[in-house]
Amino acid sequence: MRKRVIALFGVVAAVGGMATAVPSAAGAAGTEGAPAPAARTTLKWKDCATDAYPALQCATLKVPLDHGRPGGEKITLALSRVRHTDTANFQGPLLVNPGGPGGSGRTLAGFVAGSLPKKLAAQYDVIGFDPRGVGASKPALDCRPGHFDPVRPDPVPSTAAIERANLDRVRAFAAACGKKYGSLLTYIDTVSAARDMDVIRRAVGAKKINYFGYSYGTYLGAVYAKLYPERVRRAVLDSVVDPTGVWYRDNLDQDYAFDARHKAFAAWVAKHDKTYRLGTDPAGVEAKWYEMRKAVAKKPAGKKVGPGELEDTFLPGGYYNGFWPALAEAFAAYVNDKDDVPLVEAYENFAAIDAAGDNGYSVYTSVECRDADWPRNWNRWRHDNWKVHAKAPFMAWNNAWYNAPCAFWPTRHLSPPDIANAKLPPVLLFQATDDAATPYEGAVVVHRKLRGSSLVVEQGGGNHGITLSGSTCLDRYLTDYLATGEVPRGSGEADATCAALPDPVPAAAAAGSSAPSGSSSLHGLLRHRR
């Protein structure tokens, strides 16, 4: 989705967790801490610098479509790199992934390299990649261009006709994917993407990789580690997917968490009633939001924003509270001034789907529908989602239709691997307690499954993707680990705790001040929905 990044203001209090140096597995040159030799690569790196990332290089890599037939048909992955400059202390490749599935990772390499301390970034080749089917990788999937064009049927199937319209739409998407990519879909899945990562490792000439994944990228990294534990040097997993719920249950769990974050948004708007004039009672503010939803269901704002598009517009606020001021302004203008222009602008900035979004969604469904078993009986979906909707109406049905092509997917499903692992060096996990996209319990599950891992918790935080996002406390644990392999060790469920960043201030108040260094552009790079 296209997103405008809103600065998040505030500083963090650093607390908790005694750090201990825990030796990781041997690096590319031998023992942990010893400089790795400059790797011999088979890739041809070319300059692809941008104004934001002047050191960025790009390359392409052929990988087997079917890793069971390495000599068979090949597909192409698009890679990016910010090369190390400290040869004496080179620590090898650091592969990064922004989530999804379906997120392009090439720009993330520039972001990570530019956000880490210069001395530390200089020790790594930070490598981004577009997973198979994504972005500049070839072939790139686009099952049904314009699938999200407005105005879609109301997500809440309050009548049989609305339910049929939504079912027709998701069936058409699944059928289009099967017709266009029938022979390819069998190989669009997380295990295949993890095996691609090992081809990248070989291509850059490394015996081991370092890994840094957000969101779905945590699951991809955990699957890679299960397949190749001896090839993992260090791994950072930020905003952790529950591997025991992939993917049907995980999506239901999201619905409750996003509803809670929507209530947190309403409470924040109520707190700033002097700015937004929507009332001081959070429940009353939330009720006005649902009144707005009813209004756009009758008459879509700007002929673009119906109820589904409205939910899509406010969904990013569940990922990142830095978006709240812009969303609140649009909300207030519509309710107080009968002005729908800001709401349409918010839709264009936060939710409108372009060709890249069509591609991302095509890969998202292809991976999730193939990865695991989904109910094929629509009665099960109907029962489960009405049950969730009764308690968490904000996005229950919106999320259901987003994933519903999996009920009609044209390929058979795989069995998800058990990511439990006792063969890894210490893995560092980061999780906010109130994260909606990947609820907290998933991080606890992975912490238990990865023996020797360490969990750093942002207490009271609700954002998704929390490192390199303004918290000096969280980033201290991250940089210590990438520099030395050091992880915190605690006696409780979490090994270390950091206080959450403050909520943002209203945009009107922020306009007169400059953004502090803690502001983050990370949330413009992470793909929504996982």
Coordinates of C-alpha atoms in Angstrom, one line a residue, residues 78-278:
A78 CA 16.3 -8.7 -7.6
L79 CA 18.9 -7.8 -4.9
S80 CA 20.3 -4.7 -3.4
R81 CA 23.3 -4.0 -1.3
V82 CA 25.1 -1.3 0.7
R83 CA 28.6 -2.6 0.8
H84 CA 30.8 -2.7 3.9
T85 CA 33.7 -0.2 4.1
D86 CA 35.5 -1.6 7.2
T87 CA 37.4 -4.5 5.7
A88 CA 39.4 -5.1 8.9
N89 CA 36.2 -5.8 10.9
F90 CA 33.9 -7.2 8.2
Q91 CA 31.1 -9.4 9.8
G92 CA 29.6 -10.7 6.6
P93 CA 26.2 -10.3 4.9
L94 CA 23.2 -9.0 6.7
L95 CA 20.1 -10.0 4.8
V96 CA 17.0 -7.9 5.6
N97 CA 13.3 -8.4 4.9
P98 CA 10.3 -6.0 5.5
G99 CA 7.6 -8.5 5.8
G100 CA 4.4 -9.2 3.9
P101 CA 4.6 -11.8 2.4
G102 CA 4.9 -9.7 -0.7
G103 CA 7.0 -6.9 0.6
S104 CA 9.9 -5.6 -1.5
G105 CA 13.1 -5.5 0.4
R106 CA 15.5 -3.7 -1.8
T107 CA 14.9 -0.2 -0.3
L108 CA 15.1 -1.6 3.2
A109 CA 18.8 -2.4 2.7
G110 CA 19.5 1.3 2.3
F111 CA 17.3 2.2 5.3
V112 CA 18.9 -0.3 7.6
A113 CA 22.5 0.6 6.5
G114 CA 21.7 4.3 7.0
S115 CA 19.9 3.9 10.3
L116 CA 22.5 1.7 12.1
P117 CA 25.5 3.6 13.7
K118 CA 28.0 4.3 10.9
K119 CA 30.8 2.3 12.5
L120 CA 28.5 -0.8 12.8
A121 CA 27.0 -0.5 9.3
A122 CA 30.4 -0.3 7.8
Q123 CA 31.1 -3.9 9.1
Y124 CA 28.3 -5.5 7.1
D125 CA 27.1 -5.9 3.6
V126 CA 23.5 -5.0 4.1
I127 CA 21.6 -7.0 1.5
G128 CA 17.9 -6.5 0.5
F129 CA 16.0 -8.7 -1.9
D130 CA 12.6 -8.9 -3.6
P131 CA 11.4 -12.5 -2.8
R132 CA 10.2 -14.7 -5.6
G133 CA 7.3 -13.1 -7.4
V134 CA 7.8 -9.7 -5.8
G135 CA 8.7 -6.3 -7.3
A136 CA 11.7 -6.4 -9.7
S137 CA 12.1 -10.2 -9.3
K138 CA 10.9 -12.1 -12.4
P139 CA 8.3 -13.2 -13.0
A140 CA 6.4 -10.8 -10.8
L141 CA 2.9 -11.8 -10.0
D142 CA -0.2 -9.6 -10.7
C143 CA -3.2 -11.9 -10.6
R144 CA -6.0 -9.5 -11.1
P145 CA -5.1 -5.9 -11.7
G146 CA -7.5 -3.5 -10.1
H147 CA -8.8 -6.0 -7.6
F148 CA -9.0 -3.2 -5.0
D149 CA -10.4 -0.5 -7.2
P150 CA -13.1 1.5 -5.4
V151 CA -15.8 1.2 -4.5
R152 CA -15.8 -2.4 -3.3
P153 CA -18.8 -4.2 -1.7
D154 CA -19.3 -3.5 2.0
P155 CA -17.1 -6.0 3.8
V156 CA -19.7 -6.7 6.5
P157 CA -22.1 -9.2 4.7
S158 CA -25.3 -8.0 6.3
T159 CA -27.3 -9.3 3.4
A160 CA -27.1 -12.4 1.3
A161 CA -26.5 -10.1 -1.8
I162 CA -23.5 -8.4 -0.2
E163 CA -22.0 -11.8 0.8
R164 CA -22.5 -13.1 -2.8
A165 CA -20.8 -10.0 -4.2
N166 CA -17.8 -10.4 -1.9
L167 CA -17.6 -14.2 -2.6
D168 CA -17.8 -13.5 -6.4
R169 CA -14.9 -11.1 -6.0
V170 CA -12.6 -13.4 -4.1
R171 CA -13.4 -16.4 -6.2
A172 CA -12.5 -14.3 -9.3
F173 CA -9.2 -13.4 -7.8
A174 CA -8.3 -17.0 -7.0
A175 CA -9.4 -18.2 -10.4
A176 CA -7.3 -15.4 -12.1
C177 CA -4.2 -16.5 -10.2
G178 CA -4.7 -20.1 -11.2
K179 CA -5.3 -19.1 -14.9
K180 CA -2.3 -16.8 -15.1
Y181 CA 0.2 -18.6 -12.9
G182 CA -1.0 -22.1 -12.6
S183 CA 2.4 -23.8 -13.0
L184 CA 4.1 -21.1 -10.8
L185 CA 1.9 -21.0 -7.8
T186 CA 3.1 -24.4 -6.6
Y187 CA 6.5 -22.8 -5.9
I188 CA 5.4 -19.5 -4.2
D189 CA 5.7 -20.3 -0.5
T190 CA 7.8 -19.5 2.5
V191 CA 10.0 -22.6 2.3
S192 CA 10.9 -21.9 -1.3
A193 CA 11.7 -18.3 -0.4
A194 CA 13.9 -19.5 2.5
R195 CA 15.8 -21.8 0.1
D196 CA 16.3 -18.8 -2.2
M197 CA 18.0 -17.0 0.7
D198 CA 20.5 -19.8 0.8
V199 CA 21.2 -19.4 -2.8
I200 CA 21.9 -15.7 -2.1
R201 CA 24.3 -16.8 0.7
R202 CA 26.2 -18.9 -1.7
A203 CA 26.2 -16.2 -4.4
V204 CA 27.8 -13.6 -2.0
G205 CA 30.4 -16.2 -1.0
A206 CA 29.5 -16.4 2.7
K207 CA 29.6 -19.5 4.9
K208 CA 27.0 -18.0 7.2
I209 CA 24.5 -15.2 7.0
N210 CA 23.3 -12.6 9.5
Y211 CA 19.5 -11.9 9.2
F212 CA 17.2 -9.0 10.2
G213 CA 13.5 -9.5 9.5
Y214 CA 10.4 -7.6 10.4
S215 CA 6.8 -9.0 10.7
Y216 CA 6.4 -11.9 8.2
G217 CA 10.1 -11.6 7.8
T218 CA 10.4 -13.1 11.3
Y219 CA 8.7 -16.2 10.1
L220 CA 10.8 -16.4 6.9
G221 CA 13.9 -16.1 9.0
A222 CA 12.8 -18.8 11.5
V223 CA 12.0 -21.1 8.6
Y224 CA 15.4 -20.4 7.1
A225 CA 17.0 -21.2 10.5
K226 CA 15.1 -24.5 10.7
L227 CA 16.3 -25.5 7.3
Y228 CA 19.9 -24.3 7.7
P229 CA 20.8 -23.8 11.4
E230 CA 24.5 -24.2 10.7
R231 CA 24.4 -21.3 8.3
V232 CA 23.0 -18.7 10.7
R233 CA 25.5 -16.4 12.4
R234 CA 23.1 -13.9 14.0
A235 CA 19.4 -13.3 13.6
V236 CA 17.1 -10.4 14.7
L237 CA 13.3 -11.0 14.6
D238 CA 11.2 -7.8 15.1
S239 CA 7.4 -8.1 15.6
V240 CA 7.1 -11.8 15.7
V241 CA 4.6 -14.0 13.8
D242 CA 3.1 -16.9 15.8
P243 CA 4.2 -19.9 13.8
T244 CA 1.6 -22.2 15.4
G245 CA -1.2 -20.2 13.9
V246 CA -0.2 -19.8 10.2
W247 CA -2.2 -18.5 8.7
Y248 CA -6.0 -18.9 9.4
R249 CA -5.9 -18.5 13.2
D250 CA -3.2 -15.8 13.0
N251 CA -5.6 -13.7 11.0
L252 CA -8.4 -14.2 13.4
D253 CA -6.1 -13.2 16.3
Q254 CA -5.2 -10.0 14.4
D255 CA -8.8 -8.9 14.4
Y256 CA -9.1 -8.6 18.1
A257 CA -5.8 -6.8 18.4
F258 CA -6.6 -4.3 15.6
D259 CA -9.9 -3.6 17.3
A260 CA -8.1 -2.8 20.5
R261 CA -5.7 -0.4 18.6
H262 CA -8.7 1.3 16.9
K263 CA -10.1 1.9 20.4
A264 CA -6.7 3.3 21.4
F265 CA -6.9 5.7 18.5
A266 CA -10.3 6.8 19.6
A267 CA -9.0 7.4 23.1
W268 CA -6.2 9.5 21.7
V269 CA -8.6 11.6 19.6
A270 CA -10.8 12.1 22.7
K271 CA -7.7 13.2 24.7
H272 CA -7.1 15.9 22.1
D273 CA -10.7 17.1 21.9
K274 CA -9.5 20.7 21.7
T275 CA -7.9 20.0 18.4
Y276 CA -10.4 17.5 16.8
R277 CA -13.7 18.5 18.5
L278 CA -15.0 15.0 18.4

